[in-house]
Structure formats: C-alpha cells, structure tokens
Amino acid sequence: MQLNFSGLRALVTGAGKGIGRDTVKALYASGARVVAVSRTNADLVSLSKECPGIEPVCVDLGDWKATEKALGGVGPVDLLVNNAAVALMRPFLEVTKEDFDRSFSVNLRSAFQVSQIVARGMINCGVPGSIVNVSSMVAHVTFPNLAAYSATKGAMTMLTKSMAMDLGPYKIRVNSVNPTVVLTAMGQKVSADPEVEDVVNSILFLLSGRSASTSGSGILVDAGYLAS
Ligand code: NDP
C-alpha cells in the first residue's frame, strides 16, 4: 500500500533511534515534512543527513518545561506519533520513585503534553489530524520486571480512548500501535522477533486517510502472540 503524505507536516517523538527513526524515514519518503524530536543530538544530526530538510528538535521529553519551550511554538502539525519511551527493567520490589516518575513522565506524560500542544494547533488551524501513540503488547499481557513500563502502556490505552473521545469532534483521530518485542536497542534488552518495518507500516496506516473510520482503537503487531 503506497501512502502519500505530501503537503502534510508530521511530528515524531523518540525520532533518534529504533521505531521512531524508521517512522521518520518512512514519512519523509512518503512526502511529509517531518519534525523529528529526540534527546541525543548526534542521532538527530545523522538523521538529518539521511533525510535532508527535516526539522530536528533536541529535548528531554521527560522535562515538562523544556518540552513546552522546545515545542510550544512548533506551528501547524497534521500527523503526530508519540513514540518516545524508556523501558526500565526492574523487579517490582526494586522499582524506585525515580524509576516510576521517569517512566511515567517520558512514556505517558510527554504523550499527553505533546498531544495537547499539537491538537491545540490543529484546532486553531481548523484542520483534521491523526495521532498515533506507540504503546506495547504489555498493555494487554504481563512480562517479568516491567511493572512501571507496563503500567505506563496500560494507562496509554485509556489515554488513547479519552483523547479520541475528546478530540473526535475536531476531526482528530487517535489510535495506538501495540507491538511485541522488536529488535531495536530497547527490544534487545528484552528478547526477540518482528521487523521494525511491520510496526512502522501500521503507524503509517493509522496516520493515513486509509483508516479514516478508526479512532480510539489499537493495532496489535504481535505476530499472533495474544492469540495463543
Ligand atoms: P529505542 O530505545 O530504540 O528508541 C527510543 C527513542 O526515544 C530514542 O531515540 C530515545 O533517545 C528517545 N527517547 C527516549 N527517552 C526520551 C526522552 N526523555 N526525550 C526525548 N527522546 C527520548 O526504542 P524503540 O524504538 O524500541 O521503542 C519505540 C517505542 O516502541 C516505545 O514507545 C516503546 O515502548 C515501543 N515498543 C517497543 C518495543 C520493542 O521491543 N522495541 C516493543 C513494544 C513497544 P535517546 O536514546 O537519546 O534517549
């Protein structure tokens, strides 16, 4: 399925590595102008070389004030991918307050904050939009040592539905993609399987008009894991 995002501006968080980086490249190849948001500047520099003309924004999305400063004036955005996350693996009894707060501020609160900024812009411009939250299979099924991470992804399910409900009247759709383990830097910490490309394809489908009647929903990219 060839998707065309010409004339649209997309913002991708966690754009420096893994799924976010490949999503930027796929959107760029499909004609979108892309704002690439990530934390490590070297990643954004190398990404800008691969995709000349993208707009890099270097910020720690776990820092509310810094995020407001970096993205508050980002201007019109049609497509948003909330992808940035950290997977802090600890046994439940060893999770610290810092682990918990960092997990929620990066994985959930930043999606909340960036979506508010972007959705306000969409509403002001009177344009429709599509937002994809990159969640995880762990919103549905548990694995050892991922209590804080899994809690952020479980909460993301209800955030996605709530945003879909509140933003639907403005023609802004909100969905999630819920991958199983994929072999990015984060994925290698846990175990193995599908291709990053499979996840990116589902993100692009939900961003596109091909999924025009889908909102408040989620696509599992789990190689059938939950069916077993
Ligand atoms: P990676 O660790 O490969 O990449 C994450 C990207 O997000 C990096 O560029 C990282 O930058 C950036 N990032 C992390 N924290 C921040 C922050 N505070 N501010 C700005 N940028 C930040 O992760 P994946 O590509 O594997 O994961 C992407 C998404 O997919 C996540 O939401 C994850 O939960 C989800 N997912 C991943 C799975 C997997 O197996 N890989 C499975 C299921 C879901 P930096 O490195 O500089 O910190």
mmCIF file of N, CA, C and O in Angstrom, residues 42-135:
data_model
loop_
_atom_site.group_PDB
_atom_site.id
_atom_site.type_symbol
_atom_site.label_atom_id
_atom_site.label_comp_id
_atom_site.label_asym_id
_atom_site.label_seq_id
_atom_site.Cartn_x
_atom_site.Cartn_y
_atom_site.Cartn_z
ATOM 1 N N ALA A 42 23.351 13.843 18.481
ATOM 2 C CA ALA A 42 24.096 13.134 17.431
ATOM 3 C C ALA A 42 23.156 12.295 16.561
ATOM 4 O O ALA A 42 23.345 12.194 15.344
ATOM 5 N N ASP A 43 22.122 11.713 17.171
ATOM 6 C CA ASP A 43 21.146 10.925 16.399
ATOM 7 C C ASP A 43 20.402 11.823 15.413
ATOM 8 O O ASP A 43 20.125 11.438 14.276
ATOM 9 N N LEU A 44 20.063 13.024 15.875
ATOM 10 C CA LEU A 44 19.317 13.945 15.009
ATOM 11 C C LEU A 44 20.197 14.467 13.877
ATOM 12 O O LEU A 44 19.721 14.676 12.756
ATOM 13 N N VAL A 45 21.481 14.655 14.171
ATOM 14 C CA VAL A 45 22.419 15.113 13.134
ATOM 15 C C VAL A 45 22.532 14.045 12.041
ATOM 16 O O VAL A 45 22.411 14.339 10.844
ATOM 17 N N SER A 46 22.707 12.777 12.441
ATOM 18 C CA SER A 46 22.843 11.714 11.430
ATOM 19 C C SER A 46 21.522 11.509 10.682
ATOM 20 O O SER A 46 21.512 11.268 9.476
ATOM 21 N N LEU A 47 20.397 11.648 11.374
ATOM 22 C CA LEU A 47 19.088 11.510 10.721
ATOM 23 C C LEU A 47 18.871 12.636 9.702
ATOM 24 O O LEU A 47 18.335 12.408 8.607
ATOM 25 N N SER A 48 19.305 13.842 10.054
ATOM 26 C CA SER A 48 19.160 14.987 9.131
ATOM 27 C C SER A 48 19.990 14.770 7.865
ATOM 28 O O SER A 48 19.621 15.254 6.793
ATOM 29 N N LYS A 49 21.100 14.058 8.012
ATOM 30 C CA LYS A 49 21.906 13.769 6.812
ATOM 31 C C LYS A 49 21.173 12.780 5.907
ATOM 32 O O LYS A 49 21.220 12.877 4.687
ATOM 33 N N GLU A 50 20.491 11.819 6.528
ATOM 34 C CA GLU A 50 19.739 10.832 5.736
ATOM 35 C C GLU A 50 18.473 11.428 5.131
ATOM 36 O O GLU A 50 18.031 10.996 4.067
ATOM 37 N N CYS A 51 17.896 12.385 5.825
ATOM 38 C CA CYS A 51 16.618 12.984 5.393
ATOM 39 C C CYS A 51 16.770 14.502 5.382
ATOM 40 O O CYS A 51 16.274 15.194 6.296
ATOM 41 N N PRO A 52 17.454 15.047 4.378
ATOM 42 C CA PRO A 52 17.707 16.490 4.371
ATOM 43 C C PRO A 52 16.395 17.283 4.382
ATOM 44 O O PRO A 52 15.450 16.935 3.680
ATOM 45 N N GLY A 53 16.354 18.310 5.230
ATOM 46 C CA GLY A 53 15.163 19.164 5.278
ATOM 47 C C GLY A 53 14.244 18.872 6.447
ATOM 48 O O GLY A 53 13.324 19.635 6.719
ATOM 49 N N ILE A 54 14.471 17.741 7.151
ATOM 50 C CA ILE A 54 13.647 17.507 8.342
ATOM 51 C C ILE A 54 13.996 18.568 9.385
ATOM 52 O O ILE A 54 15.067 19.177 9.338
ATOM 53 N N GLU A 55 13.081 18.774 10.329
ATOM 54 C CA GLU A 55 13.294 19.783 11.376
ATOM 55 C C GLU A 55 13.637 19.061 12.678
ATOM 56 O O GLU A 55 12.749 18.504 13.320
ATOM 57 N N PRO A 56 14.913 19.038 13.077
ATOM 58 C CA PRO A 56 15.275 18.346 14.312
ATOM 59 C C PRO A 56 15.003 19.204 15.549
ATOM 60 O O PRO A 56 15.239 20.411 15.529
ATOM 61 N N VAL A 57 14.493 18.589 16.584
ATOM 62 C CA VAL A 57 14.286 19.278 17.862
ATOM 63 C C VAL A 57 14.876 18.385 18.943
ATOM 64 O O VAL A 57 14.426 17.259 19.147
ATOM 65 N N CYS A 58 15.896 18.899 19.645
ATOM 66 C CA CYS A 58 16.563 18.113 20.675
ATOM 67 C C CYS A 58 16.047 18.536 22.048
ATOM 68 O O CYS A 58 16.244 19.685 22.466
ATOM 69 N N VAL A 59 15.370 17.637 22.725
ATOM 70 C CA VAL A 59 14.807 17.961 24.048
ATOM 71 C C VAL A 59 14.580 16.679 24.834
ATOM 72 O O VAL A 59 14.337 15.622 24.254
ATOM 73 N N ASP A 60 14.677 16.794 26.156
ATOM 74 C CA ASP A 60 14.295 15.686 27.038
ATOM 75 C C ASP A 60 12.790 15.799 27.294
ATOM 76 O O ASP A 60 12.347 16.688 28.031
ATOM 77 N N LEU A 61 12.031 14.908 26.697
ATOM 78 C CA LEU A 61 10.569 14.983 26.797
ATOM 79 C C LEU A 61 10.056 14.653 28.197
ATOM 80 O O LEU A 61 8.881 14.849 28.491
ATOM 81 N N GLY A 62 10.943 14.177 29.053
ATOM 82 C CA GLY A 62 10.551 13.956 30.442
ATOM 83 C C GLY A 62 10.541 15.242 31.254
ATOM 84 O O GLY A 62 10.112 15.250 32.411
ATOM 85 N N ASP A 63 11.016 16.319 30.635
ATOM 86 C CA ASP A 63 11.080 17.629 31.304
ATOM 87 C C ASP A 63 9.970 18.504 30.730
ATOM 88 O O ASP A 63 10.051 18.970 29.592
ATOM 89 N N TRP A 64 8.929 18.731 31.516
ATOM 90 C CA TRP A 64 7.721 19.443 31.035
ATOM 91 C C TRP A 64 8.066 20.839 30.532
ATOM 92 O O TRP A 64 7.649 21.234 29.434
ATOM 93 N N LYS A 65 8.851 21.583 31.342
ATOM 94 C CA LYS A 65 9.152 22.971 30.958
ATOM 95 C C LYS A 65 9.996 23.022 29.692
ATOM 96 O O LYS A 65 9.764 23.843 28.799
ATOM 97 N N ALA A 66 11.008 22.149 29.617
ATOM 98 C CA ALA A 66 11.873 22.136 28.433
ATOM 99 C C ALA A 66 11.067 21.759 27.195
ATOM 100 O O ALA A 66 11.293 22.290 26.097
ATOM 101 N N THR A 67 10.113 20.852 27.355
ATOM 102 C CA THR A 67 9.277 20.424 26.222
ATOM 103 C C THR A 67 8.390 21.579 25.754
ATOM 104 O O THR A 67 8.248 21.827 24.547
ATOM 105 N N GLU A 68 7.822 22.292 26.716
ATOM 106 C CA GLU A 68 6.976 23.449 26.368
ATOM 107 C C GLU A 68 7.797 24.478 25.593
ATOM 108 O O GLU A 68 7.352 25.020 24.581
ATOM 109 N N LYS A 69 9.027 24.699 26.075
ATOM 110 C CA LYS A 69 9.905 25.680 25.435
ATOM 111 C C LYS A 69 10.278 25.224 24.018
ATOM 112 O O LYS A 69 10.257 26.002 23.065
ATOM 113 N N ALA A 70 10.593 23.944 23.881
ATOM 114 C CA ALA A 70 11.061 23.431 22.583
ATOM 115 C C ALA A 70 9.932 23.293 21.564
ATOM 116 O O ALA A 70 10.144 23.496 20.370
ATOM 117 N N LEU A 71 8.738 22.925 22.039
ATOM 118 C CA LEU A 71 7.669 22.575 21.086
ATOM 119 C C LEU A 71 6.453 23.512 21.134
ATOM 120 O O LEU A 71 5.572 23.409 20.276
ATOM 121 N N GLY A 72 6.426 24.397 22.127
ATOM 122 C CA GLY A 72 5.260 25.287 22.270
ATOM 123 C C GLY A 72 4.978 26.088 21.004
ATOM 124 O O GLY A 72 3.827 26.358 20.668
ATOM 125 N N GLY A 73 6.030 26.442 20.284
ATOM 126 C CA GLY A 73 5.844 27.235 19.063
ATOM 127 C C GLY A 73 6.069 26.431 17.800
ATOM 128 O O GLY A 73 6.472 26.982 16.770
ATOM 129 N N VAL A 74 5.790 25.131 17.860
ATOM 130 C CA VAL A 74 6.133 24.255 16.730
ATOM 131 C C VAL A 74 5.323 24.558 15.469
ATOM 132 O O VAL A 74 5.752 24.257 14.366
ATOM 133 N N GLY A 75 4.161 25.200 15.638
ATOM 134 C CA GLY A 75 3.346 25.534 14.466
ATOM 135 C C GLY A 75 2.493 24.368 14.013
ATOM 136 O O GLY A 75 2.411 23.343 14.696
ATOM 137 N N PRO A 76 1.844 24.527 12.852
ATOM 138 C CA PRO A 76 0.853 23.523 12.424
ATOM 139 C C PRO A 76 1.451 22.140 12.178
ATOM 140 O O PRO A 76 2.468 22.013 11.518
ATOM 141 N N VAL A 77 0.811 21.146 12.750
ATOM 142 C CA VAL A 77 1.208 19.747 12.573
ATOM 143 C C VAL A 77 -0.062 18.962 12.229
ATOM 144 O O VAL A 77 -1.086 19.123 12.892
ATOM 145 N N ASP A 78 -0.006 18.123 11.210
ATOM 146 C CA ASP A 78 -1.171 17.327 10.799
ATOM 147 C C ASP A 78 -1.151 15.918 11.380
ATOM 148 O O ASP A 78 -2.198 15.305 11.582
ATOM 149 N N LEU A 79 0.056 15.396 11.584
ATOM 150 C CA LEU A 79 0.224 13.991 11.994
ATOM 151 C C LEU A 79 1.196 13.927 13.161
ATOM 152 O O LEU A 79 2.279 14.510 13.086
ATOM 153 N N LEU A 80 0.808 13.229 14.219
ATOM 154 C CA LEU A 80 1.684 13.128 15.399
ATOM 155 C C LEU A 80 1.902 11.666 15.756
ATOM 156 O O LEU A 80 0.943 10.885 15.834
ATOM 157 N N VAL A 81 3.156 11.309 16.012
ATOM 158 C CA VAL A 81 3.477 9.962 16.509
ATOM 159 C C VAL A 81 4.170 10.119 17.856
ATOM 160 O O VAL A 81 5.304 10.606 17.939
ATOM 161 N N ASN A 82 3.464 9.738 18.920
ATOM 162 C CA ASN A 82 4.047 9.746 20.267
ATOM 163 C C ASN A 82 4.750 8.417 20.489
ATOM 164 O O ASN A 82 4.116 7.414 20.823
ATOM 165 N N ASN A 83 6.053 8.415 20.277
ATOM 166 C CA ASN A 83 6.806 7.157 20.258
ATOM 167 C C ASN A 83 7.858 7.059 21.360
ATOM 168 O O ASN A 83 8.223 5.966 21.771
ATOM 169 N N ALA A 84 8.347 8.193 21.861
ATOM 170 C CA ALA A 84 9.455 8.165 22.830
ATOM 171 C C ALA A 84 9.056 7.392 24.087
ATOM 172 O O ALA A 84 7.950 7.540 24.603
ATOM 173 N N ALA A 85 9.969 6.566 24.563
ATOM 174 C CA ALA A 85 9.722 5.844 25.808
ATOM 175 C C ALA A 85 11.024 5.297 26.353
ATOM 176 O O ALA A 85 12.010 5.167 25.628
ATOM 177 N N VAL A 86 10.999 5.002 27.641
ATOM 178 C CA VAL A 86 12.104 4.280 28.262
ATOM 179 C C VAL A 86 11.537 2.999 28.875
ATOM 180 O O VAL A 86 10.429 2.997 29.392
ATOM 181 N N ALA A 87 12.302 1.914 28.785
ATOM 182 C CA ALA A 87 11.878 0.637 29.382
ATOM 183 C C ALA A 87 12.841 0.308 30.512
ATOM 184 O O ALA A 87 13.904 -0.265 30.277
ATOM 185 N N LEU A 88 12.495 0.726 31.717
ATOM 186 C CA LEU A 88 13.356 0.461 32.872
ATOM 187 C C LEU A 88 12.952 -0.894 33.445
ATOM 188 O O LEU A 88 11.860 -1.051 33.971
ATOM 189 N N MET A 89 13.830 -1.867 33.310
ATOM 190 C CA MET A 89 13.507 -3.229 33.748
ATOM 191 C C MET A 89 14.003 -3.462 35.167
ATOM 192 O O MET A 89 15.214 -3.444 35.402
ATOM 193 N N ARG A 90 13.093 -3.651 36.094
ATOM 194 C CA ARG A 90 13.443 -3.943 37.494
ATOM 195 C C ARG A 90 12.374 -4.851 38.075
ATOM 196 O O ARG A 90 11.196 -4.679 37.773
ATOM 197 N N PRO A 91 12.758 -5.748 38.968
ATOM 198 C CA PRO A 91 11.729 -6.479 39.718
ATOM 199 C C PRO A 91 10.845 -5.476 40.472
ATOM 200 O O PRO A 91 11.352 -4.447 40.953
ATOM 201 N N PHE A 92 9.571 -5.796 40.574
ATOM 202 C CA PHE A 92 8.597 -4.862 41.176
ATOM 203 C C PHE A 92 9.098 -4.289 42.498
ATOM 204 O O PHE A 92 9.016 -3.079 42.738
ATOM 205 N N LEU A 93 9.658 -5.137 43.362
ATOM 206 C CA LEU A 93 10.047 -4.678 44.700
ATOM 207 C C LEU A 93 11.260 -3.749 44.673
ATOM 208 O O LEU A 93 11.557 -3.098 45.676
ATOM 209 N N GLU A 94 11.951 -3.685 43.560
ATOM 210 C CA GLU A 94 13.155 -2.832 43.483
ATOM 211 C C GLU A 94 12.926 -1.533 42.722
ATOM 212 O O GLU A 94 13.846 -0.734 42.551
ATOM 213 N N VAL A 95 11.713 -1.323 42.219
ATOM 214 C CA VAL A 95 11.425 -0.090 41.466
ATOM 215 C C VAL A 95 11.445 1.096 42.430
ATOM 216 O O VAL A 95 10.784 1.085 43.467
ATOM 217 N N THR A 96 12.234 2.109 42.095
ATOM 218 C CA THR A 96 12.335 3.296 42.945
ATOM 219 C C THR A 96 11.330 4.360 42.495
ATOM 220 O O THR A 96 10.765 4.277 41.401
ATOM 221 N N LYS A 97 11.192 5.378 43.339
ATOM 222 C CA LYS A 97 10.322 6.509 42.969
ATOM 223 C C LYS A 97 10.839 7.151 41.687
ATOM 224 O O LYS A 97 10.056 7.527 40.806
ATOM 225 N N GLU A 98 12.174 7.234 41.584
ATOM 226 C CA GLU A 98 12.779 7.852 40.389
ATOM 227 C C GLU A 98 12.444 7.027 39.129
ATOM 228 O O GLU A 98 12.112 7.591 38.090
ATOM 229 N N ASP A 99 12.547 5.701 39.238
ATOM 230 C CA ASP A 99 12.190 4.835 38.100
ATOM 231 C C ASP A 99 10.740 5.081 37.685
ATOM 232 O O ASP A 99 10.423 5.202 36.502
ATOM 233 N N PHE A 100 9.879 5.091 38.706
ATOM 234 C CA PHE A 100 8.447 5.244 38.445
ATOM 235 C C PHE A 100 8.168 6.593 37.775
ATOM 236 O O PHE A 100 7.493 6.669 36.737
ATOM 237 N N ASP A 101 8.728 7.669 38.370
ATOM 238 C CA ASP A 101 8.456 9.010 37.841
ATOM 239 C C ASP A 101 9.012 9.175 36.442
ATOM 240 O O ASP A 101 8.376 9.779 35.571
ATOM 241 N N ARG A 102 10.218 8.647 36.217
ATOM 242 C CA ARG A 102 10.840 8.777 34.887
ATOM 243 C C ARG A 102 10.002 8.019 33.844
ATOM 244 O O ARG A 102 9.751 8.521 32.754
ATOM 245 N N SER A 103 9.571 6.822 34.212
ATOM 246 C CA SER A 103 8.760 6.022 33.284
ATOM 247 C C SER A 103 7.493 6.768 32.889
ATOM 248 O O SER A 103 7.151 6.860 31.708
ATOM 249 N N PHE A 104 6.813 7.300 33.885
ATOM 250 C CA PHE A 104 5.542 7.975 33.583
ATOM 251 C C PHE A 104 5.747 9.319 32.892
ATOM 252 O O PHE A 104 4.961 9.702 32.025
ATOM 253 N N SER A 105 6.821 10.055 33.259
ATOM 254 C CA SER A 105 6.998 11.368 32.625
ATOM 255 C C SER A 105 7.387 11.227 31.160
ATOM 256 O O SER A 105 6.896 11.964 30.304
ATOM 257 N N VAL A 106 8.241 10.252 30.845
ATOM 258 C CA VAL A 106 8.661 10.087 29.438
ATOM 259 C C VAL A 106 7.581 9.351 28.636
ATOM 260 O O VAL A 106 7.183 9.800 27.560
ATOM 261 N N ASN A 107 7.098 8.237 29.146
ATOM 262 C CA ASN A 107 6.253 7.352 28.329
ATOM 263 C C ASN A 107 4.815 7.850 28.206
ATOM 264 O O ASN A 107 4.191 7.656 27.168
ATOM 265 N N LEU A 108 4.302 8.445 29.283
ATOM 266 C CA LEU A 108 2.883 8.812 29.265
ATOM 267 C C LEU A 108 2.672 10.322 29.265
ATOM 268 O O LEU A 108 1.967 10.865 28.418
ATOM 269 N N ARG A 109 3.321 11.021 30.226
ATOM 270 C CA ARG A 109 3.056 12.458 30.346
ATOM 271 C C ARG A 109 3.501 13.221 29.110
ATOM 272 O O ARG A 109 2.844 14.169 28.686
ATOM 273 N N SER A 110 4.619 12.785 28.496
ATOM 274 C CA SER A 110 5.072 13.513 27.302
ATOM 275 C C SER A 110 4.084 13.319 26.150
ATOM 276 O O SER A 110 3.846 14.237 25.367
ATOM 277 N N ALA A 111 3.480 12.131 26.054
ATOM 278 C CA ALA A 111 2.465 11.917 25.009
ATOM 279 C C ALA A 111 1.270 12.832 25.255
ATOM 280 O O ALA A 111 0.693 13.408 24.326
ATOM 281 N N PHE A 112 0.911 12.971 26.529
ATOM 282 C CA PHE A 112 -0.196 13.852 26.933
ATOM 283 C C PHE A 112 0.132 15.300 26.541
ATOM 284 O O PHE A 112 -0.656 15.985 25.877
ATOM 285 N N GLN A 113 1.338 15.739 26.940
ATOM 286 C CA GLN A 113 1.716 17.144 26.739
ATOM 287 C C GLN A 113 1.885 17.482 25.252
ATOM 288 O O GLN A 113 1.369 18.493 24.773
ATOM 289 N N VAL A 114 2.622 16.634 24.533
ATOM 290 C CA VAL A 114 2.875 16.929 23.112
ATOM 291 C C VAL A 114 1.550 16.885 22.342
ATOM 292 O O VAL A 114 1.315 17.704 21.445
ATOM 293 N N SER A 115 0.666 15.956 22.715
ATOM 294 C CA SER A 115 -0.647 15.888 22.052
ATOM 295 C C SER A 115 -1.467 17.152 22.319
ATOM 296 O O SER A 115 -2.173 17.632 21.422
ATOM 297 N N GLN A 116 -1.396 17.675 23.539
ATOM 298 C CA GLN A 116 -2.120 18.920 23.819
ATOM 299 C C GLN A 116 -1.605 20.046 22.919
ATOM 300 O O GLN A 116 -2.391 20.785 22.314
ATOM 301 N N ILE A 117 -0.280 20.163 22.836
ATOM 302 C CA ILE A 117 0.310 21.234 22.019
ATOM 303 C C ILE A 117 -0.138 21.085 20.556
ATOM 304 O O ILE A 117 -0.600 22.034 19.925
ATOM 305 N N VAL A 118 0.000 19.865 20.043
ATOM 306 C CA VAL A 118 -0.297 19.623 18.622
ATOM 307 C C VAL A 118 -1.797 19.750 18.342
ATOM 308 O O VAL A 118 -2.211 20.358 17.349
ATOM 309 N N ALA A 119 -2.626 19.191 19.223
ATOM 310 C CA ALA A 119 -4.078 19.223 18.988
ATOM 311 C C ALA A 119 -4.607 20.659 19.048
ATOM 312 O O ALA A 119 -5.481 21.035 18.259
ATOM 313 N N ARG A 120 -4.058 21.460 19.965
ATOM 314 C CA ARG A 120 -4.491 22.877 20.008
ATOM 315 C C ARG A 120 -4.194 23.552 18.668
ATOM 316 O O ARG A 120 -5.004 24.323 18.153
ATOM 317 N N GLY A 121 -3.020 23.248 18.107
ATOM 318 C CA GLY A 121 -2.645 23.823 16.809
ATOM 319 C C GLY A 121 -3.579 23.352 15.700
ATOM 320 O O GLY A 121 -3.992 24.143 14.852
ATOM 321 N N MET A 122 -3.911 22.061 15.707
ATOM 322 C CA MET A 122 -4.831 21.533 14.681
ATOM 323 C C MET A 122 -6.178 22.245 14.778
ATOM 324 O O MET A 122 -6.769 22.638 13.766
ATOM 325 N N ILE A 123 -6.661 22.399 16.010
ATOM 326 C CA ILE A 123 -7.981 23.008 16.205
ATOM 327 C C ILE A 123 -7.945 24.478 15.776
ATOM 328 O O ILE A 123 -8.854 24.965 15.094
ATOM 329 N N ASN A 124 -6.867 25.191 16.131
ATOM 330 C CA ASN A 124 -6.742 26.602 15.735
ATOM 331 C C ASN A 124 -6.728 26.762 14.225
ATOM 332 O O ASN A 124 -7.275 27.723 13.685
ATOM 333 N N CYS A 125 -6.072 25.810 13.535
ATOM 334 C CA CYS A 125 -5.987 25.882 12.064
ATOM 335 C C CYS A 125 -7.239 25.319 11.407
ATOM 336 O O CYS A 125 -7.417 25.441 10.191
ATOM 337 N N GLY A 126 -8.074 24.641 12.194
ATOM 338 C CA GLY A 126 -9.297 24.048 11.635
ATOM 339 C C GLY A 126 -9.028 22.888 10.691
ATOM 340 O O GLY A 126 -9.811 22.617 9.782
ATOM 341 N N VAL A 127 -7.884 22.199 10.913
ATOM 342 C CA VAL A 127 -7.560 21.064 10.032
ATOM 343 C C VAL A 127 -7.782 19.739 10.774
ATOM 344 O O VAL A 127 -7.639 19.674 11.987
ATOM 345 N N PRO A 128 -8.125 18.683 10.028
ATOM 346 C CA PRO A 128 -8.222 17.367 10.664
ATOM 347 C C PRO A 128 -6.830 16.851 10.978
ATOM 348 O O PRO A 128 -5.838 17.343 10.432
ATOM 349 N N GLY A 129 -6.752 15.872 11.856
ATOM 350 C CA GLY A 129 -5.428 15.337 12.198
ATOM 351 C C GLY A 129 -5.505 13.890 12.617
ATOM 352 O O GLY A 129 -6.582 13.343 12.856
ATOM 353 N N SER A 130 -4.339 13.276 12.702
ATOM 354 C CA SER A 130 -4.268 11.901 13.186
ATOM 355 C C SER A 130 -3.090 11.768 14.143
ATOM 356 O O SER A 130 -1.982 12.232 13.850
ATOM 357 N N ILE A 131 -3.361 11.152 15.280
ATOM 358 C CA ILE A 131 -2.336 10.949 16.309
ATOM 359 C C ILE A 131 -2.198 9.449 16.550
ATOM 360 O O ILE A 131 -3.203 8.743 16.703
ATOM 361 N N VAL A 132 -0.956 8.959 16.570
ATOM 362 C CA VAL A 132 -0.709 7.555 16.898
ATOM 363 C C VAL A 132 0.194 7.488 18.124
ATOM 364 O O VAL A 132 1.285 8.071 18.146
ATOM 365 N N ASN A 133 -0.289 6.812 19.145
ATOM 366 C CA ASN A 133 0.508 6.557 20.339
ATOM 367 C C ASN A 133 1.166 5.190 20.205
ATOM 368 O O ASN A 133 0.475 4.186 20.010
ATOM 369 N N VAL A 134 2.488 5.155 20.310
ATOM 370 C CA VAL A 134 3.164 3.854 20.229
ATOM 371 C C VAL A 134 3.154 3.250 21.631
ATOM 372 O O VAL A 134 3.830 3.715 22.548
ATOM 373 N N SER A 135 2.314 2.253 21.784
ATOM 374 C CA SER A 135 2.139 1.586 23.072
ATOM 375 C C SER A 135 2.916 0.272 23.044
ATOM 376 O O SER A 135 4.052 0.236 22.556
#
